[in-house]
Amino acid sequence: QVQVVESGGGLVQAGGSLRLSCTASGRIFNIDVMAWYRQAPGKQSDFVARATSDGSTNYADSVKGRFTISRDNAKNTVYLQMNSLKAEDTAVYSCNVVGLGYEYWGQGTQVTVSS
């Protein structure tokens, strides 16, 4: 059984920072991609950032220069450092874990940015 658990969400003022964490535990091996997606109320889920096992990263244009994704492969953990937060960053942030033959999602963590 595999669990994907996010943490670190909360309420922050515009311009502030938050750091999200996501850990995959259980019988999971050789994770290829760990990524973050977000869904604002009434909107579809959008890609935020991705980190692959070979160290490459990708970001949505809307967060480039403000968010940084990083991984600790030994801990099966991915982080999302979010700086200069804006009201439009308010959403439920979910972690996506992908490997050969599997894909898992976490339950999500709420990030609310007050303007």
mmCIF file of C-alpha atoms in Angstrom:
data_model
loop_
_atom_site.group_PDB
_atom_site.id
_atom_site.type_symbol
_atom_site.label_atom_id
_atom_site.label_comp_id
_atom_site.label_asym_id
_atom_site.label_seq_id
_atom_site.Cartn_x
_atom_site.Cartn_y
_atom_site.Cartn_z
ATOM 1 C CA GLN A 1 0.000 0.000 0.000
ATOM 2 C CA VAL A 2 1.254 3.431 -0.933
ATOM 3 C CA GLN A 3 0.481 6.729 0.770
ATOM 4 C CA VAL A 4 1.150 10.185 -0.603
ATOM 5 C CA VAL A 5 0.828 12.881 2.018
ATOM 6 C CA GLU A 6 1.180 16.627 1.585
ATOM 7 C CA SER A 7 1.788 19.178 4.309
ATOM 8 C CA GLY A 8 2.702 22.814 4.760
ATOM 9 C CA GLY A 9 -0.365 24.590 3.477
ATOM 10 C CA GLY A 10 -2.009 27.431 5.308
ATOM 11 C CA LEU A 11 -3.045 31.061 5.271
ATOM 12 C CA VAL A 12 -0.495 33.689 4.298
ATOM 13 C CA GLN A 13 -0.594 37.324 3.266
ATOM 14 C CA ALA A 14 0.212 38.370 -0.253
ATOM 15 C CA GLY A 15 3.956 38.643 -0.686
ATOM 16 C CA GLY A 16 4.609 35.969 1.884
ATOM 17 C CA SER A 17 6.082 32.493 1.589
ATOM 18 C CA LEU A 18 5.115 28.897 2.270
ATOM 19 C CA ARG A 19 6.922 25.611 1.858
ATOM 20 C CA LEU A 20 4.935 22.532 0.901
ATOM 21 C CA SER A 21 6.164 18.996 1.411
ATOM 22 C CA CYS A 22 4.985 15.717 -0.071
ATOM 23 C CA THR A 23 6.173 12.277 0.970
ATOM 24 C CA ALA A 24 5.408 8.963 -0.679
ATOM 25 C CA SER A 25 5.600 5.984 1.649
ATOM 26 C CA GLY A 26 4.918 2.286 1.535
ATOM 27 C CA ARG A 27 5.787 -0.143 -1.249
ATOM 28 C CA ILE A 28 6.946 2.383 -3.809
ATOM 29 C CA PHE A 29 10.188 2.235 -5.746
ATOM 30 C CA ASN A 30 12.018 4.062 -8.490
ATOM 31 C CA ILE A 31 9.875 7.182 -8.562
ATOM 32 C CA ASP A 32 10.401 8.988 -11.867
ATOM 33 C CA VAL A 33 8.387 12.177 -11.548
ATOM 34 C CA MET A 34 7.174 14.066 -8.503
ATOM 35 C CA ALA A 35 4.994 17.014 -9.346
ATOM 36 C CA TRP A 36 2.646 19.591 -7.904
ATOM 37 C CA TYR A 37 -0.732 20.549 -9.304
ATOM 38 C CA ARG A 38 -3.258 23.007 -7.968
ATOM 39 C CA GLN A 39 -6.966 23.542 -8.241
ATOM 40 C CA ALA A 40 -8.641 26.825 -7.411
ATOM 41 C CA PRO A 41 -12.344 26.919 -6.530
ATOM 42 C CA GLY A 42 -14.476 26.441 -9.617
ATOM 43 C CA LYS A 43 -11.494 25.861 -11.891
ATOM 44 C CA GLN A 44 -9.747 22.873 -13.394
ATOM 45 C CA SER A 45 -6.570 21.422 -11.966
ATOM 46 C CA ASP A 46 -3.427 23.075 -13.310
ATOM 47 C CA PHE A 47 0.188 21.952 -13.463
ATOM 48 C CA VAL A 48 2.512 23.881 -11.162
ATOM 49 C CA ALA A 49 5.940 22.233 -11.153
ATOM 50 C CA ARG A 50 7.693 18.941 -11.819
ATOM 51 C CA ALA A 51 10.940 17.343 -10.711
ATOM 52 C CA THR A 52 12.253 14.209 -12.380
ATOM 53 C CA SER A 53 14.595 11.567 -11.036
ATOM 54 C CA ASP A 54 17.465 12.863 -13.183
ATOM 55 C CA GLY A 55 17.236 16.283 -11.583
ATOM 56 C CA SER A 56 15.408 18.246 -14.233
ATOM 57 C CA THR A 57 12.624 20.626 -13.273
ATOM 58 C CA ASN A 58 9.772 22.350 -15.070
ATOM 59 C CA TYR A 59 7.447 25.136 -13.997
ATOM 60 C CA ALA A 60 4.208 26.678 -15.104
ATOM 61 C CA ASP A 61 4.777 30.148 -16.496
ATOM 62 C CA SER A 62 2.615 31.621 -13.759
ATOM 63 C CA VAL A 63 5.024 30.515 -11.009
ATOM 64 C CA LYS A 64 8.422 30.807 -12.693
ATOM 65 C CA GLY A 65 10.817 32.879 -10.639
ATOM 66 C CA ARG A 66 8.632 32.611 -7.532
ATOM 67 C CA PHE A 67 8.332 28.866 -6.834
ATOM 68 C CA THR A 68 11.134 26.336 -6.506
ATOM 69 C CA ILE A 69 10.675 22.572 -6.561
ATOM 70 C CA SER A 70 13.220 20.208 -5.061
ATOM 71 C CA ARG A 71 13.458 16.513 -4.240
ATOM 72 C CA ASP A 72 15.042 14.300 -1.631
ATOM 73 C CA ASN A 73 15.102 10.974 -3.425
ATOM 74 C CA ALA A 74 16.312 9.097 -0.358
ATOM 75 C CA LYS A 75 13.177 10.203 1.480
ATOM 76 C CA ASN A 76 10.773 9.995 -1.499
ATOM 77 C CA THR A 77 9.926 13.590 -0.723
ATOM 78 C CA VAL A 78 9.341 16.614 -2.891
ATOM 79 C CA TYR A 79 9.192 20.210 -1.707
ATOM 80 C CA LEU A 80 7.676 23.339 -3.178
ATOM 81 C CA GLN A 81 9.073 26.606 -1.906
ATOM 82 C CA MET A 82 6.595 29.340 -2.738
ATOM 83 C CA ASN A 83 7.713 32.948 -2.474
ATOM 84 C CA SER A 84 6.069 36.239 -3.395
ATOM 85 C CA LEU A 85 2.674 34.615 -3.101
ATOM 86 C CA LYS A 86 -0.295 36.242 -4.795
ATOM 87 C CA ALA A 87 -4.025 35.975 -4.188
ATOM 88 C CA GLU A 88 -4.315 34.009 -7.424
ATOM 89 C CA ASP A 89 -2.090 31.304 -5.969
ATOM 90 C CA THR A 90 -4.945 30.357 -3.641
ATOM 91 C CA ALA A 91 -5.817 26.718 -4.353
ATOM 92 C CA VAL A 92 -5.638 23.158 -3.135
ATOM 93 C CA TYR A 93 -2.150 21.913 -3.970
ATOM 94 C CA SER A 94 -1.856 18.216 -4.731
ATOM 95 C CA CYS A 95 1.182 16.026 -5.147
ATOM 96 C CA ASN A 96 1.517 13.610 -8.069
ATOM 97 C CA VAL A 97 3.954 10.694 -7.998
ATOM 98 C CA VAL A 98 4.719 8.729 -11.157
ATOM 99 C CA GLY A 99 6.868 5.707 -11.825
ATOM 100 C CA LEU A 100 6.967 2.767 -14.198
ATOM 101 C CA GLY A 101 3.474 1.347 -14.166
ATOM 102 C CA TYR A 102 2.058 3.486 -11.404
ATOM 103 C CA GLU A 103 0.727 6.918 -10.537
ATOM 104 C CA TYR A 104 -0.469 8.172 -7.167
ATOM 105 C CA TRP A 105 -2.055 11.371 -5.894
ATOM 106 C CA GLY A 106 -2.154 12.904 -2.473
ATOM 107 C CA GLN A 107 -5.262 14.364 -0.848
ATOM 108 C CA GLY A 108 -4.047 17.921 -1.239
ATOM 109 C CA THR A 109 -3.227 20.808 1.069
ATOM 110 C CA GLN A 110 -5.014 24.149 1.076
ATOM 111 C CA VAL A 111 -3.047 27.302 0.378
ATOM 112 C CA THR A 112 -4.884 30.575 0.931
ATOM 113 C CA VAL A 113 -3.270 33.906 0.111
ATOM 114 C CA SER A 114 -5.003 36.982 1.469
ATOM 115 C CA SER A 115 -4.665 40.260 -0.416
#
